[in-house]
Amino acid sequence: MKFPSVNILLPLSVSICLGWPLDQSPSNKNANRSNIDKSAAAEQRLRIDNLIMLGQSAPAEVTGDLLLTLVSSDLIANKGRKMELVEQAFRSAAEVREPFRRKSWSRLVDTRSGLKQHAFDLELDKLSMQSKAVIKMIPLDRLRARTMFEGISLPPIKPLTCEDSLGYDLESYYVAMLSVAEECFNDDERKAEAHIQFLSDRLESVRSIPQVTPATRMLVNAKLSPDELSLLVNVLAKALGRVSTDGRSFAFAMERDRLVSTAHNLILEAQTA
């Protein structure tokens, strides 16, 4: 009597144990794999939707951070869905408690102000979250990113007192501003120097010392022609004459925010342009 060969019995036994259909022709295998992939994708979408719903019941800081993290991940591939989440994060930032990021006068972490700065470094303040949302929107919809940035209003910046151990950090706003200027204007607008006017209008609005260093650093990092840089440096220089006097903020900018070295870098950039 001839027994079935091992080459026949082994696939048969494995199929029975795993619950596979006995007919494993290439077409059926592809169909099964396709069904498995679709089921896994649907399950992942459901988990993501549940996570988003759960995050929306959390404080606004958590909601915005969660949405922007999802957009940055590979979990969501659909462009429209990513745009929706960025929009949601931008809107949720309006309910965030802290208006902007703060920075400790001392560089020591093991202090009350140092621990506060460590918390602020998470960038869960309103201005940082709005600015991050704008940057996330740029590769998705440049025009919308520009509109979102124009909707950001700098919160009132109160003068610091001698009791204040935390200064203001507006860096994220000026980083987003430069990204919009460099990436969100089309060729015709750039020929008309609309992006330069965009920067000029905002540099003219500099009114407080905490704005000076990040605005100066933005010009250092900007990709500008010599004439464009000269124009914007002059705009910022005129704005400095209208900056409010605030001794504590000025000392903070000099000591902690590296205003002198940043201004020196801008001078070198202007001289070599």
PDB file of C-alpha atoms in Angstrom:
ATOM      1  CA  MET A   1       0.000   0.000   0.000  1.00  0.00           C
ATOM      2  CA  LYS A   2       1.298   3.436  -0.858  1.00  0.00           C
ATOM      3  CA  PHE A   3       0.997   6.191   1.768  1.00  0.00           C
ATOM      4  CA  PRO A   4       0.630   9.831   0.860  1.00  0.00           C
ATOM      5  CA  SER A   5       3.973  11.547   0.686  1.00  0.00           C
ATOM      6  CA  VAL A   6       5.158  13.963   3.403  1.00  0.00           C
ATOM      7  CA  ASN A   7       4.990  16.772   0.852  1.00  0.00           C
ATOM      8  CA  ILE A   8       1.222  16.278   0.730  1.00  0.00           C
ATOM      9  CA  LEU A   9       0.456  15.530   4.403  1.00  0.00           C
ATOM     10  CA  LEU A  10       2.426  18.411   5.950  1.00  0.00           C
ATOM     11  CA  PRO A  11       0.640  21.254   4.169  1.00  0.00           C
ATOM     12  CA  LEU A  12      -2.671  19.462   4.758  1.00  0.00           C
ATOM     13  CA  SER A  13      -2.098  19.145   8.531  1.00  0.00           C
ATOM     14  CA  VAL A  14      -0.911  22.748   8.884  1.00  0.00           C
ATOM     15  CA  SER A  15      -3.950  23.986   6.990  1.00  0.00           C
ATOM     16  CA  ILE A  16      -6.298  22.052   9.264  1.00  0.00           C
ATOM     17  CA  CYS A  17      -4.572  23.253  12.478  1.00  0.00           C
ATOM     18  CA  LEU A  18      -4.608  26.902  11.480  1.00  0.00           C
ATOM     19  CA  GLY A  19      -8.084  26.835  10.061  1.00  0.00           C
ATOM     20  CA  TRP A  20      -6.982  27.714   6.560  1.00  0.00           C
ATOM     21  CA  PRO A  21      -9.111  26.629   3.620  1.00  0.00           C
ATOM     22  CA  LEU A  22      -7.691  23.578   1.933  1.00  0.00           C
ATOM     23  CA  ASP A  23      -7.655  25.211  -1.476  1.00  0.00           C
ATOM     24  CA  GLN A  24      -4.641  27.508  -1.266  1.00  0.00           C
ATOM     25  CA  SER A  25      -4.299  28.507  -4.858  1.00  0.00           C
ATOM     26  CA  PRO A  26      -2.374  31.778  -5.461  1.00  0.00           C
ATOM     27  CA  SER A  27      -5.588  33.683  -6.136  1.00  0.00           C
ATOM     28  CA  ASN A  28      -7.156  32.509  -2.854  1.00  0.00           C
ATOM     29  CA  LYS A  29      -3.989  33.293  -0.927  1.00  0.00           C
ATOM     30  CA  ASN A  30      -3.966  36.833  -2.283  1.00  0.00           C
ATOM     31  CA  ALA A  31      -7.648  37.273  -1.464  1.00  0.00           C
ATOM     32  CA  ASN A  32      -7.129  36.040   2.098  1.00  0.00           C
ATOM     33  CA  ARG A  33      -4.148  38.346   2.584  1.00  0.00           C
ATOM     34  CA  SER A  34      -6.135  41.274   1.229  1.00  0.00           C
ATOM     35  CA  ASN A  35      -8.993  40.566   3.644  1.00  0.00           C
ATOM     36  CA  ILE A  36      -6.581  40.314   6.569  1.00  0.00           C
ATOM     37  CA  ASP A  37      -4.934  43.612   5.608  1.00  0.00           C
ATOM     38  CA  LYS A  38      -8.302  45.364   5.311  1.00  0.00           C
ATOM     39  CA  SER A  39      -9.415  43.998   8.668  1.00  0.00           C
ATOM     40  CA  ALA A  40      -6.185  45.126  10.343  1.00  0.00           C
ATOM     41  CA  ALA A  41      -6.458  48.580   8.790  1.00  0.00           C
ATOM     42  CA  ALA A  42     -10.067  48.940   9.936  1.00  0.00           C
ATOM     43  CA  GLU A  43      -9.128  47.863  13.452  1.00  0.00           C
ATOM     44  CA  GLN A  44      -6.285  50.366  13.545  1.00  0.00           C
ATOM     45  CA  ARG A  45      -8.568  53.177  12.368  1.00  0.00           C
ATOM     46  CA  LEU A  46     -11.044  52.267  15.100  1.00  0.00           C
ATOM     47  CA  ARG A  47      -8.322  52.349  17.752  1.00  0.00           C
ATOM     48  CA  ILE A  48      -7.083  55.727  16.535  1.00  0.00           C
ATOM     49  CA  ASP A  49     -10.620  57.147  16.510  1.00  0.00           C
ATOM     50  CA  ASN A  50     -11.174  55.866  20.051  1.00  0.00           C
ATOM     51  CA  LEU A  51      -7.870  57.420  21.137  1.00  0.00           C
ATOM     52  CA  ILE A  52      -8.860  60.761  19.621  1.00  0.00           C
ATOM     53  CA  MET A  53     -12.269  60.643  21.335  1.00  0.00           C
ATOM     54  CA  LEU A  54     -10.580  59.847  24.635  1.00  0.00           C
ATOM     55  CA  GLY A  55      -8.101  62.694  24.137  1.00  0.00           C
ATOM     56  CA  GLN A  56     -10.893  65.174  23.453  1.00  0.00           C
ATOM     57  CA  SER A  57     -12.240  64.593  26.960  1.00  0.00           C
ATOM     58  CA  ALA A  58      -8.837  65.499  28.441  1.00  0.00           C
ATOM     59  CA  PRO A  59      -7.504  69.032  29.127  1.00  0.00           C
ATOM     60  CA  ALA A  60      -6.813  71.107  26.029  1.00  0.00           C
ATOM     61  CA  GLU A  61      -3.048  70.741  26.488  1.00  0.00           C
ATOM     62  CA  VAL A  62      -3.326  66.960  26.244  1.00  0.00           C
ATOM     63  CA  THR A  63      -5.773  67.094  23.343  1.00  0.00           C
ATOM     64  CA  GLY A  64      -3.599  69.352  21.208  1.00  0.00           C
ATOM     65  CA  ASP A  65      -0.399  67.444  21.927  1.00  0.00           C
ATOM     66  CA  LEU A  66      -2.061  64.116  21.157  1.00  0.00           C
ATOM     67  CA  LEU A  67      -3.482  65.317  17.836  1.00  0.00           C
ATOM     68  CA  LEU A  68      -0.195  66.814  16.657  1.00  0.00           C
ATOM     69  CA  THR A  69       1.657  63.659  17.692  1.00  0.00           C
ATOM     70  CA  LEU A  70      -0.716  61.516  15.645  1.00  0.00           C
ATOM     71  CA  VAL A  71      -0.246  63.786  12.633  1.00  0.00           C
ATOM     72  CA  SER A  72       3.536  63.408  12.947  1.00  0.00           C
ATOM     73  CA  SER A  73       3.328  59.623  13.133  1.00  0.00           C
ATOM     74  CA  ASP A  74       2.828  57.053  10.379  1.00  0.00           C
ATOM     75  CA  LEU A  75      -0.485  55.933  11.865  1.00  0.00           C
ATOM     76  CA  ILE A  76      -2.525  58.285   9.685  1.00  0.00           C
ATOM     77  CA  ALA A  77      -1.831  58.387   5.959  1.00  0.00           C
ATOM     78  CA  ASN A  78      -4.895  60.252   4.698  1.00  0.00           C
ATOM     79  CA  LYS A  79      -4.031  63.884   3.978  1.00  0.00           C
ATOM     80  CA  GLY A  80      -7.545  65.178   4.615  1.00  0.00           C
ATOM     81  CA  ARG A  81      -7.680  63.418   7.979  1.00  0.00           C
ATOM     82  CA  LYS A  82      -4.337  64.913   8.969  1.00  0.00           C
ATOM     83  CA  MET A  83      -5.581  68.389   8.089  1.00  0.00           C
ATOM     84  CA  GLU A  84      -8.667  67.889  10.239  1.00  0.00           C
ATOM     85  CA  LEU A  85      -6.538  66.884  13.217  1.00  0.00           C
ATOM     86  CA  VAL A  86      -4.188  69.855  12.807  1.00  0.00           C
ATOM     87  CA  GLU A  87      -7.205  72.172  12.662  1.00  0.00           C
ATOM     88  CA  GLN A  88      -8.580  70.573  15.818  1.00  0.00           C
ATOM     89  CA  ALA A  89      -5.250  71.000  17.593  1.00  0.00           C
ATOM     90  CA  PHE A  90      -5.097  74.653  16.557  1.00  0.00           C
ATOM     91  CA  ARG A  91      -8.601  75.296  17.885  1.00  0.00           C
ATOM     92  CA  SER A  92      -7.993  73.403  21.121  1.00  0.00           C
ATOM     93  CA  ALA A  93      -4.974  75.626  21.810  1.00  0.00           C
ATOM     94  CA  ALA A  94      -7.383  78.508  22.433  1.00  0.00           C
ATOM     95  CA  GLU A  95      -8.430  76.782  25.667  1.00  0.00           C
ATOM     96  CA  VAL A  96      -4.885  76.173  26.943  1.00  0.00           C
ATOM     97  CA  ARG A  97      -4.205  77.823  30.299  1.00  0.00           C
ATOM     98  CA  GLU A  98      -0.671  79.181  29.794  1.00  0.00           C
ATOM     99  CA  PRO A  99      -0.511  81.862  27.060  1.00  0.00           C
ATOM    100  CA  PHE A 100       3.166  81.345  26.191  1.00  0.00           C
ATOM    101  CA  ARG A 101       6.297  79.520  27.148  1.00  0.00           C
ATOM    102  CA  ARG A 102       8.391  80.729  30.077  1.00  0.00           C
ATOM    103  CA  LYS A 103      12.114  80.399  30.714  1.00  0.00           C
ATOM    104  CA  SER A 104      13.911  80.340  34.050  1.00  0.00           C
ATOM    105  CA  TRP A 105      16.396  83.066  34.926  1.00  0.00           C
ATOM    106  CA  SER A 106      18.666  80.400  36.418  1.00  0.00           C
ATOM    107  CA  ARG A 107      20.119  77.544  34.385  1.00  0.00           C
ATOM    108  CA  LEU A 108      19.823  75.244  37.407  1.00  0.00           C
ATOM    109  CA  VAL A 109      17.091  72.630  37.038  1.00  0.00           C
ATOM    110  CA  ASP A 110      16.859  71.683  40.731  1.00  0.00           C
ATOM    111  CA  THR A 111      15.023  74.877  41.667  1.00  0.00           C
ATOM    112  CA  ARG A 112      11.393  75.909  41.673  1.00  0.00           C
ATOM    113  CA  SER A 113      11.825  78.070  38.573  1.00  0.00           C
ATOM    114  CA  GLY A 114      13.988  75.399  36.929  1.00  0.00           C
ATOM    115  CA  LEU A 115      11.280  72.784  37.398  1.00  0.00           C
ATOM    116  CA  LYS A 116       8.701  75.186  36.001  1.00  0.00           C
ATOM    117  CA  GLN A 117      10.831  75.746  32.926  1.00  0.00           C
ATOM    118  CA  HIS A 118      11.171  71.980  32.548  1.00  0.00           C
ATOM    119  CA  ALA A 119       7.378  71.823  32.370  1.00  0.00           C
ATOM    120  CA  PHE A 120       7.239  74.708  29.898  1.00  0.00           C
ATOM    121  CA  ASP A 121       9.772  72.878  27.718  1.00  0.00           C
ATOM    122  CA  LEU A 122       6.966  70.459  26.823  1.00  0.00           C
ATOM    123  CA  GLU A 123       5.576  73.341  24.723  1.00  0.00           C
ATOM    124  CA  LEU A 124       2.010  72.874  25.873  1.00  0.00           C
ATOM    125  CA  ASP A 125       1.328  76.599  26.064  1.00  0.00           C
ATOM    126  CA  LYS A 126      -1.103  78.292  23.700  1.00  0.00           C
ATOM    127  CA  LEU A 127       1.432  80.124  21.517  1.00  0.00           C
ATOM    128  CA  SER A 128       3.718  77.108  21.098  1.00  0.00           C
ATOM    129  CA  MET A 129       0.842  74.779  20.238  1.00  0.00           C
ATOM    130  CA  GLN A 130      -0.624  77.191  17.691  1.00  0.00           C
ATOM    131  CA  SER A 131       2.802  77.700  16.129  1.00  0.00           C
ATOM    132  CA  LYS A 132       3.441  73.947  15.937  1.00  0.00           C
ATOM    133  CA  ALA A 133       0.034  73.435  14.328  1.00  0.00           C
ATOM    134  CA  VAL A 134       0.913  75.990  11.648  1.00  0.00           C
ATOM    135  CA  ILE A 135       4.191  74.201  10.882  1.00  0.00           C
ATOM    136  CA  LYS A 136       2.386  70.845  10.693  1.00  0.00           C
ATOM    137  CA  MET A 137      -0.123  72.335   8.248  1.00  0.00           C
ATOM    138  CA  ILE A 138       2.507  73.710   5.841  1.00  0.00           C
ATOM    139  CA  PRO A 139       3.232  70.428   3.961  1.00  0.00           C
ATOM    140  CA  LEU A 140      -0.503  69.676   3.873  1.00  0.00           C
ATOM    141  CA  ASP A 141      -1.956  73.025   2.781  1.00  0.00           C
ATOM    142  CA  ARG A 142       0.339  76.047   2.570  1.00  0.00           C
ATOM    143  CA  LEU A 143      -2.421  78.589   2.073  1.00  0.00           C
ATOM    144  CA  ARG A 144      -4.303  77.281   5.094  1.00  0.00           C
ATOM    145  CA  ALA A 145      -1.106  77.350   7.176  1.00  0.00           C
ATOM    146  CA  ARG A 146      -0.616  80.989   6.269  1.00  0.00           C
ATOM    147  CA  THR A 147      -4.181  81.828   7.215  1.00  0.00           C
ATOM    148  CA  MET A 148      -3.802  80.002  10.519  1.00  0.00           C
ATOM    149  CA  PHE A 149      -0.639  81.934  11.352  1.00  0.00           C
ATOM    150  CA  GLU A 150      -2.337  85.231  10.586  1.00  0.00           C
ATOM    151  CA  GLY A 151      -4.989  84.196  13.115  1.00  0.00           C
ATOM    152  CA  ILE A 152      -2.442  84.003  15.926  1.00  0.00           C
ATOM    153  CA  SER A 153      -2.409  86.978  18.254  1.00  0.00           C
ATOM    154  CA  LEU A 154       0.476  87.489  20.648  1.00  0.00           C
ATOM    155  CA  PRO A 155      -0.890  87.606  24.190  1.00  0.00           C
ATOM    156  CA  PRO A 156      -0.198  90.771  26.214  1.00  0.00           C
ATOM    157  CA  ILE A 157       3.368  90.717  27.531  1.00  0.00           C
ATOM    158  CA  LYS A 158       3.468  92.260  30.982  1.00  0.00           C
ATOM    159  CA  PRO A 159       6.666  93.882  32.273  1.00  0.00           C
ATOM    160  CA  LEU A 160       8.657  91.677  34.631  1.00  0.00           C
ATOM    161  CA  THR A 161       9.254  92.616  38.238  1.00  0.00           C
ATOM    162  CA  CYS A 162      12.211  91.820  40.489  1.00  0.00           C
ATOM    163  CA  GLU A 163      10.164  88.987  41.998  1.00  0.00           C
ATOM    164  CA  ASP A 164       9.717  87.261  38.641  1.00  0.00           C
ATOM    165  CA  SER A 165      12.023  84.259  38.235  1.00  0.00           C
ATOM    166  CA  LEU A 166      10.677  83.350  34.783  1.00  0.00           C
ATOM    167  CA  GLY A 167      11.022  85.320  31.589  1.00  0.00           C
ATOM    168  CA  TYR A 168       9.109  85.013  28.316  1.00  0.00           C
ATOM    169  CA  ASP A 169      10.082  82.662  25.463  1.00  0.00           C
ATOM    170  CA  LEU A 170       8.428  83.535  22.128  1.00  0.00           C
ATOM    171  CA  GLU A 171      10.815  81.539  19.933  1.00  0.00           C
ATOM    172  CA  SER A 172       8.173  79.169  18.532  1.00  0.00           C
ATOM    173  CA  TYR A 173       6.155  82.073  17.118  1.00  0.00           C
ATOM    174  CA  TYR A 174       9.082  83.487  15.152  1.00  0.00           C
ATOM    175  CA  VAL A 175      10.145  80.042  13.943  1.00  0.00           C
ATOM    176  CA  ALA A 176       6.637  79.535  12.536  1.00  0.00           C
ATOM    177  CA  MET A 177       6.711  83.049  11.059  1.00  0.00           C
ATOM    178  CA  LEU A 178       9.893  82.308   9.121  1.00  0.00           C
ATOM    179  CA  SER A 179       8.548  78.944   7.930  1.00  0.00           C
ATOM    180  CA  VAL A 180       5.420  80.628   6.587  1.00  0.00           C
ATOM    181  CA  ALA A 181       7.431  83.367   4.867  1.00  0.00           C
ATOM    182  CA  GLU A 182       9.737  80.871   3.170  1.00  0.00           C
ATOM    183  CA  GLU A 183       7.233  78.158   2.237  1.00  0.00           C
ATOM    184  CA  CYS A 184       3.729  79.610   1.964  1.00  0.00           C
ATOM    185  CA  PHE A 185       4.070  82.187  -0.819  1.00  0.00           C
ATOM    186  CA  ASN A 186       3.878  81.203  -4.474  1.00  0.00           C
ATOM    187  CA  ASP A 187       6.317  82.321  -7.162  1.00  0.00           C
ATOM    188  CA  ASP A 188       4.254  85.320  -8.261  1.00  0.00           C
ATOM    189  CA  GLU A 189       3.929  86.517  -4.673  1.00  0.00           C
ATOM    190  CA  ARG A 190       7.639  86.101  -4.091  1.00  0.00           C
ATOM    191  CA  LYS A 191       8.424  88.115  -7.222  1.00  0.00           C
ATOM    192  CA  ALA A 192       6.225  90.854  -5.806  1.00  0.00           C
ATOM    193  CA  GLU A 193       8.107  90.465  -2.479  1.00  0.00           C
ATOM    194  CA  ALA A 194       4.908  89.695  -0.612  1.00  0.00           C
ATOM    195  CA  HIS A 195       6.846  87.425   1.751  1.00  0.00           C
ATOM    196  CA  ILE A 196       9.174  90.311   2.629  1.00  0.00           C
ATOM    197  CA  GLN A 197       6.194  92.542   3.319  1.00  0.00           C
ATOM    198  CA  PHE A 198       4.767  89.771   5.481  1.00  0.00           C
ATOM    199  CA  LEU A 199       7.925  89.750   7.624  1.00  0.00           C
ATOM    200  CA  SER A 200       8.202  93.536   7.611  1.00  0.00           C
ATOM    201  CA  ASP A 201       4.664  94.018   8.941  1.00  0.00           C
ATOM    202  CA  ARG A 202       5.359  91.713  11.858  1.00  0.00           C
ATOM    203  CA  LEU A 203       8.759  93.156  12.666  1.00  0.00           C
ATOM    204  CA  GLU A 204       7.171  96.601  12.787  1.00  0.00           C
ATOM    205  CA  SER A 205       4.852  95.289  15.505  1.00  0.00           C
ATOM    206  CA  VAL A 206       7.721  94.428  17.865  1.00  0.00           C
ATOM    207  CA  ARG A 207       6.922  96.323  21.054  1.00  0.00           C
ATOM    208  CA  SER A 208       8.445  94.349  23.912  1.00  0.00           C
ATOM    209  CA  ILE A 209      11.958  93.234  24.828  1.00  0.00           C
ATOM    210  CA  PRO A 210      11.103  89.488  24.848  1.00  0.00           C
ATOM    211  CA  GLN A 211      10.301  89.810  21.129  1.00  0.00           C
ATOM    212  CA  VAL A 212      13.674  91.281  20.199  1.00  0.00           C
ATOM    213  CA  THR A 213      15.959  88.250  20.512  1.00  0.00           C
ATOM    214  CA  PRO A 214      13.723  85.732  18.658  1.00  0.00           C
ATOM    215  CA  ALA A 215      12.981  88.335  15.960  1.00  0.00           C
ATOM    216  CA  THR A 216      16.704  88.985  15.547  1.00  0.00           C
ATOM    217  CA  ARG A 217      17.468  85.263  15.460  1.00  0.00           C
ATOM    218  CA  MET A 218      14.798  84.820  12.796  1.00  0.00           C
ATOM    219  CA  LEU A 219      16.600  87.298  10.539  1.00  0.00           C
ATOM    220  CA  VAL A 220      19.905  85.518  11.132  1.00  0.00           C
ATOM    221  CA  ASN A 221      18.354  82.232   9.986  1.00  0.00           C
ATOM    222  CA  ALA A 222      16.331  83.663   7.087  1.00  0.00           C
ATOM    223  CA  LYS A 223      17.287  83.015   3.462  1.00  0.00           C
ATOM    224  CA  LEU A 224      17.341  86.600   2.219  1.00  0.00           C
ATOM    225  CA  SER A 225      19.130  88.593  -0.434  1.00  0.00           C
ATOM    226  CA  PRO A 226      21.422  91.402   0.804  1.00  0.00           C
ATOM    227  CA  ASP A 227      18.817  94.027  -0.086  1.00  0.00           C
ATOM    228  CA  GLU A 228      16.016  92.102   1.626  1.00  0.00           C
ATOM    229  CA  LEU A 229      18.083  91.601   4.762  1.00  0.00           C
ATOM    230  CA  SER A 230      19.080  95.275   4.850  1.00  0.00           C
ATOM    231  CA  LEU A 231      15.433  96.319   4.533  1.00  0.00           C
ATOM    232  CA  LEU A 232      14.243  94.059   7.344  1.00  0.00           C
ATOM    233  CA  VAL A 233      17.133  94.968   9.646  1.00  0.00           C
ATOM    234  CA  ASN A 234      16.171  98.625   9.247  1.00  0.00           C
ATOM    235  CA  VAL A 235      12.543  97.801  10.031  1.00  0.00           C
ATOM    236  CA  LEU A 236      13.556  95.993  13.206  1.00  0.00           C
ATOM    237  CA  ALA A 237      15.952  98.789  14.196  1.00  0.00           C
ATOM    238  CA  LYS A 238      13.140 101.351  13.955  1.00  0.00           C
ATOM    239  CA  ALA A 239      10.862  99.093  15.978  1.00  0.00           C
ATOM    240  CA  LEU A 240      13.452  98.938  18.754  1.00  0.00           C
ATOM    241  CA  GLY A 241      12.937 102.642  19.312  1.00  0.00           C
ATOM    242  CA  ARG A 242       9.334 101.910  20.253  1.00  0.00           C
ATOM    243  CA  VAL A 243      10.068  98.980  22.582  1.00  0.00           C
ATOM    244  CA  SER A 244       8.760  99.483  26.111  1.00  0.00           C
ATOM    245  CA  THR A 245      11.321 100.018  28.850  1.00  0.00           C
ATOM    246  CA  ASP A 246      11.456  97.038  31.170  1.00  0.00           C
ATOM    247  CA  GLY A 247      14.679  96.711  33.155  1.00  0.00           C
ATOM    248  CA  ARG A 248      14.054  93.173  34.353  1.00  0.00           C
ATOM    249  CA  SER A 249      13.172  91.906  30.865  1.00  0.00           C
ATOM    250  CA  PHE A 250      16.202  93.665  29.398  1.00  0.00           C
ATOM    251  CA  ALA A 251      18.500  92.078  31.990  1.00  0.00           C
ATOM    252  CA  PHE A 252      16.905  88.715  31.243  1.00  0.00           C
ATOM    253  CA  ALA A 253      17.450  89.171  27.499  1.00  0.00           C
ATOM    254  CA  MET A 254      21.088  90.090  28.043  1.00  0.00           C
ATOM    255  CA  GLU A 255      21.904  87.413  30.603  1.00  0.00           C
ATOM    256  CA  ARG A 256      19.709  84.479  29.659  1.00  0.00           C
ATOM    257  CA  ASP A 257      18.474  85.046  26.121  1.00  0.00           C
ATOM    258  CA  ARG A 258      21.843  85.919  24.559  1.00  0.00           C
ATOM    259  CA  LEU A 259      20.660  89.138  22.980  1.00  0.00           C
ATOM    260  CA  VAL A 260      24.176  90.519  22.464  1.00  0.00           C
ATOM    261  CA  SER A 261      25.549  87.423  20.712  1.00  0.00           C
ATOM    262  CA  THR A 262      22.403  87.116  18.569  1.00  0.00           C
ATOM    263  CA  ALA A 263      22.636  90.777  17.530  1.00  0.00           C
ATOM    264  CA  HIS A 264      26.337  90.278  16.785  1.00  0.00           C
ATOM    265  CA  ASN A 265      25.484  87.342  14.518  1.00  0.00           C
ATOM    266  CA  LEU A 266      22.973  89.506  12.663  1.00  0.00           C
ATOM    267  CA  ILE A 267      25.574  92.241  12.157  1.00  0.00           C
ATOM    268  CA  LEU A 268      28.027  89.714  10.755  1.00  0.00           C
ATOM    269  CA  GLU A 269      25.320  88.313   8.491  1.00  0.00           C
ATOM    270  CA  ALA A 270      24.509  91.796   7.187  1.00  0.00           C
ATOM    271  CA  GLN A 271      28.197  92.606   6.596  1.00  0.00           C
ATOM    272  CA  THR A 272      28.867  89.409   4.646  1.00  0.00           C
ATOM    273  CA  ALA A 273      25.612  89.429   2.663  1.00  0.00           C
TER     274      ALA A 273
END
